Every structure is written in C-alpha cells, then in structure tokens.
C-alpha cells in the first residue's frame, strides 16, 4: 500500500513525529511504500539541523534523515508554516535576506499542494498529531 | 467528475484562536480547491466556534481570519457540515454562525447556504464515505 504521512507536531514536545517514524520504518519493512512525509503546523520544527538533544536520547531529525537516505523518502516541509516559525533553507534565507538557515538537507521546502497531491496519489493519508 | 477525483474532508475540532490549527487548516482547504477534488469541511467540538459571527480579535492581538471562510463558496467549496450536538452543547444555534453561501451554477446561480446541519451519527457516516480525512 502507498502511504503519505502528515506530521503536525514538533519534536520532543509531542510523540507524533516519533510515532510516524516508527510507522514509516515498520511499513517499509512490510513492503509498503511511503509516497511522502509532509511536515505541517509545528511539525516543521522536526526539520531543524541545529537541534542538540542529550546524547542518551534519540535525535529525531537525524533519525528521519537516515531513514530518508536509506529508502529515498520524499520529506517535505510546508513553506508557509516554516516561514512563520523561522525555518529556512539556504535558498530561502538568501531570498528573504536572512543571515542563517536551519533546515536539514534531507528535507525539502515546498507548498501545501504537496500535501493535497500526496492525498490524491496515496492509498492512505495518515495524520500524526492531536 | 472523473474517476480520479477523491473525496477530501477537513475536520475542524478546535476553537479559532487558542492554537494555530484552525488557521493552518483553512490554508490547506484553500490550496485544495486548486486540485479539482470533492472537498468538504466538518465543524465539531470547539471547531464550531471557527465560523461564529462577529469575531473580534482586537483584545488578543491575533489575526482575525474569519472573513476567509466567506470566500470558500467562490472556490466551489460549499459543503460545510456543522455537527448539531456540538452546537447545542455550547449553547449555540445556526443564528450564531456566519451566513456562508455559494452560487449554484446548476440552478441559475441561485445563492444557497453552504452550512449543513448534521447529527453526530450523520457526520460519522459522511466521514466513512471519504477517501481522505484530515483533522485538526
């Protein structure tokens, strides 16, 4: 089955991203396809490359990045939600005249249309959040 | 409608201003209009407050985005299901909600209400008929 995952909550504050990550790993292990992982609301904060969690805890962003690399996952951060919260990639930082960028290169920035398209193209769209 | 049209329902369960969910859900709804899908909205629990009349955010400094709901009809989004029990539990009636309408192109562009009052059981049936349900 083909899945799109929607993650609506930020890292560590909420289990949503962890649960989605475990789901993605399990689904891939069972032979399913993850069509897209879409980060929205505070979920965009999962894409920060600057987080430094304690060494004895999981690194949520790096976990996603490793999974994406291994399975060629398409991980999309909503641009409108990201801009509101100060999440920028290098291109966007330059365009907006900001002096820093913080989005991990395993993620890409795009519009909400990517979420709707994920819903159209997938057999199931699963929401992780409240 | 062609076979590749899916039924999308956006379920709104939270009050409009305490959190960002209502605003950011509406942003997805407006984008979805560009994809020629069969889109509907549901309002239940505190979500019914999202479409109440006379919203005024001056005191809180939040952006009052309620006028945007009035544009939905122009985007061919005209199925706004409001759960009857949720209204009643909060002491609200249809009169407390905005007059959200659309122009029916199949009926000489007659102006019709977009809001449809449904029971909790009817809303459950409607959800069951969807291909994609996105709730917040």
XYZ file of C-alpha atoms in Angstrom:
266
model
C 0.000 0.000 0.000
C 1.087 3.566 -0.698
C 1.100 5.979 2.263
C 1.501 9.705 2.781
C 2.268 10.713 6.360
C 1.266 14.102 7.769
C 3.152 15.200 10.891
C 1.601 18.131 12.715
C 3.550 18.381 15.963
C 7.072 19.433 16.824
C 9.865 17.147 18.085
C 10.272 16.114 21.762
C 7.251 18.159 22.917
C 4.987 15.562 21.369
C 5.278 11.911 20.337
C 3.691 12.455 16.907
C 6.950 12.554 14.958
C 8.368 9.510 16.800
C 5.231 7.500 16.122
C 5.256 8.474 12.460
C 8.929 7.484 12.214
C 8.260 4.074 13.774
C 5.257 3.630 11.478
C 7.321 4.515 8.408
C 10.044 2.016 9.354
C 7.511 -0.733 10.024
C 5.544 -0.044 6.842
C 8.681 -0.120 4.680
C 9.800 -3.346 6.396
C 6.462 -4.909 5.422
C 6.949 -3.905 1.794
C 4.709 -0.834 1.720
C 5.650 2.423 0.048
C 5.943 5.806 1.765
C 4.994 8.201 -1.014
C 5.706 11.326 1.017
C 6.219 12.605 4.561
C 4.722 16.067 4.950
C 5.559 18.313 7.910
C 2.975 20.928 8.862
C 1.949 23.092 11.835
C 4.713 22.852 14.469
C 5.763 19.642 12.704
C 8.041 21.787 10.522
C 10.411 22.019 13.518
C 11.318 18.352 13.018
C 13.447 19.526 10.092
C 15.875 21.665 12.093
C 19.519 20.733 11.540
C 20.566 22.660 14.677
C 18.939 20.624 17.445
C 21.293 19.145 20.050
C 19.340 16.588 22.066
C 21.099 14.939 25.066
C 23.429 12.121 23.964
C 21.390 9.436 25.697
C 18.223 10.458 23.841
C 17.151 9.902 20.241
C 17.921 12.511 17.588
C 14.608 12.829 15.785
C 15.825 14.889 12.833
C 18.840 12.626 12.222
C 16.631 9.539 12.520
C 14.368 10.879 9.780
C 17.357 11.906 7.671
C 18.902 8.431 7.930
C 15.619 6.718 7.058
C 15.145 9.065 4.114
C 18.643 8.345 2.839
C 18.220 4.597 3.163
C 14.839 4.476 1.426
C 14.892 7.615 -0.720
C 11.996 9.201 1.175
C 10.441 12.441 -0.010
C 10.285 14.624 3.122
C 8.540 17.939 2.551
C 8.310 20.919 4.900
C 5.415 23.333 4.318
C 6.903 26.658 3.295
C 4.171 28.857 4.815
C 4.249 27.071 8.166
C 8.071 27.060 8.097
C 8.437 30.772 7.348
C 6.071 31.685 10.170
C 8.275 29.728 12.585
C 11.686 30.862 11.346
C 12.541 27.639 9.499
C 14.526 28.413 6.341
C 16.714 26.527 3.922
C 19.734 28.171 2.321
C 17.897 29.331 -0.802
C 15.010 30.768 1.184
C 17.349 32.537 3.610
C 19.059 34.238 0.695
C 15.747 35.190 -0.917
C 14.401 36.629 2.336
C 17.633 38.421 3.261
C 18.205 36.364 6.423
C 21.706 35.644 7.734
C 21.157 31.995 8.671
C 19.351 28.865 7.618
C 18.373 25.841 9.661
C 16.637 23.197 7.567
C 18.417 19.853 7.306
C 19.329 18.999 3.702
C 17.403 15.698 3.914
C 14.191 17.759 3.841
C 12.887 19.980 1.079
C 10.652 23.039 1.310
C 7.521 23.189 -0.792
C 3.881 24.218 -0.740
C 0.702 22.759 0.718
C -0.169 21.447 -2.715
C 2.309 18.654 -1.996
C 0.109 17.507 0.888
C -3.060 17.504 -1.216
C -1.235 15.732 -4.034
C 0.010 13.169 -1.509
C -3.602 12.523 -0.524
C -4.573 12.058 -4.158
C -1.674 9.774 -5.085
C -1.644 7.574 -1.966
C -3.948 4.817 -0.815
C -3.956 6.272 2.694
C -3.049 9.619 4.218
C -2.239 9.251 7.915
C -2.180 12.188 10.308
C 0.154 12.162 13.311
C -0.796 14.796 15.869
C -3.625 15.911 18.108
C -16.437 14.304 -12.089
C -13.801 11.934 -13.336
C -12.767 8.765 -11.566
C -9.589 10.242 -10.144
C -11.465 12.775 -8.029
C -11.170 11.932 -4.363
C -13.419 12.972 -1.523
C -11.457 15.136 0.931
C -12.932 16.126 4.278
C -11.231 18.633 6.545
C -12.447 18.122 10.099
C -12.131 21.131 12.395
C -12.333 20.386 16.092
C -10.545 23.308 17.746
C -11.502 26.890 18.613
C -10.219 29.504 16.147
C -7.639 31.396 18.188
C -6.218 29.437 21.143
C -3.970 27.485 18.771
C -2.916 27.844 15.135
C -4.707 24.686 13.942
C -7.849 26.410 12.615
C -5.922 28.986 10.599
C -3.474 26.493 9.141
C -6.268 24.029 8.347
C -8.069 26.739 6.391
C -4.864 27.352 4.434
C -4.828 23.704 3.312
C -8.506 23.908 2.382
C -7.926 26.925 0.150
C -4.987 25.187 -1.598
C -7.038 22.011 -2.082
C -9.530 23.994 -4.160
C -6.905 24.209 -6.914
C -6.807 20.400 -7.300
C -10.407 19.887 -8.505
C -11.210 17.406 -5.754
C -14.521 16.869 -3.933
C -13.817 18.936 -0.817
C -15.966 19.289 2.276
C -15.431 20.693 5.752
C -16.768 19.468 9.061
C -17.028 21.511 12.236
C -17.416 19.695 15.524
C -16.425 20.063 19.176
C -14.961 23.579 19.715
C -14.422 23.758 15.944
C -17.945 25.179 15.614
C -16.585 28.446 17.054
C -14.461 28.876 13.910
C -17.470 30.044 11.917
C -19.341 32.089 14.518
C -20.469 35.610 13.595
C -18.930 38.878 14.757
C -15.498 37.579 15.652
C -13.363 40.343 17.139
C -9.705 39.716 17.942
C -8.698 43.274 18.840
C -8.163 42.440 22.502
C -5.926 39.417 21.869
C -3.851 40.808 19.009
C -4.494 37.673 16.932
C -5.253 37.983 13.218
C -8.996 37.716 12.586
C -9.101 35.292 9.674
C -12.842 34.576 9.813
C -13.602 36.614 6.639
C -11.673 33.972 4.670
C -14.437 31.410 5.281
C -16.749 33.634 3.227
C -14.502 33.104 0.202
C -14.936 29.314 0.249
C -18.113 29.477 -1.847
C -16.182 31.233 -4.628
C -13.738 28.295 -4.627
C -16.576 25.777 -5.133
C -16.216 24.609 -1.542
C -19.823 24.597 -0.438
C -20.283 21.584 1.818
C -19.708 22.817 5.349
C -21.114 20.248 7.765
C -21.781 21.507 11.277
C -22.431 18.951 13.986
C -25.735 19.685 15.693
C -24.779 18.231 19.083
C -21.586 20.301 19.235
C -23.565 23.498 18.651
C -26.146 22.576 21.276
C -23.544 21.566 23.855
C -22.095 25.073 23.550
C -25.414 26.928 23.674
C -25.143 27.925 20.014
C -27.667 27.833 17.166
C -27.345 28.334 13.407
C -28.148 32.025 14.025
C -24.798 32.383 15.781
C -22.919 31.257 12.665
C -21.803 33.368 9.708
C -24.001 33.408 6.618
C -21.768 31.321 4.401
C -23.220 30.874 0.923
C -22.343 29.864 -2.615
C -23.851 30.464 -6.040
C -25.235 27.261 -7.552
C -24.196 27.153 -11.207
C -26.688 24.341 -11.852
C -29.585 26.474 -10.580
C -29.159 29.808 -12.402
C -26.508 30.886 -9.884
C -29.011 30.999 -7.062
C -27.406 31.888 -3.738
C -27.608 28.949 -1.331
C -26.373 28.258 2.176
C -23.119 26.287 2.393
C -23.716 25.271 6.008
C -25.480 21.970 6.521
C -26.525 20.933 9.988
C -25.909 17.219 10.614
C -26.182 14.952 13.618
C -23.160 13.237 15.131
C -24.287 9.952 13.577
C -24.728 11.565 10.152
C -21.286 13.129 10.379
C -19.817 9.714 11.174
C -21.478 8.350 8.016
C -20.103 11.235 5.963
C -16.591 10.583 7.273
C -16.972 6.955 6.349
C -17.631 7.972 2.729
C -14.401 9.969 2.377
C -11.167 8.946 0.711
C -9.078 11.385 2.741
C -9.925 12.847 6.143
C -7.583 15.488 7.570
C -8.488 16.602 11.055
C -7.081 19.106 13.469
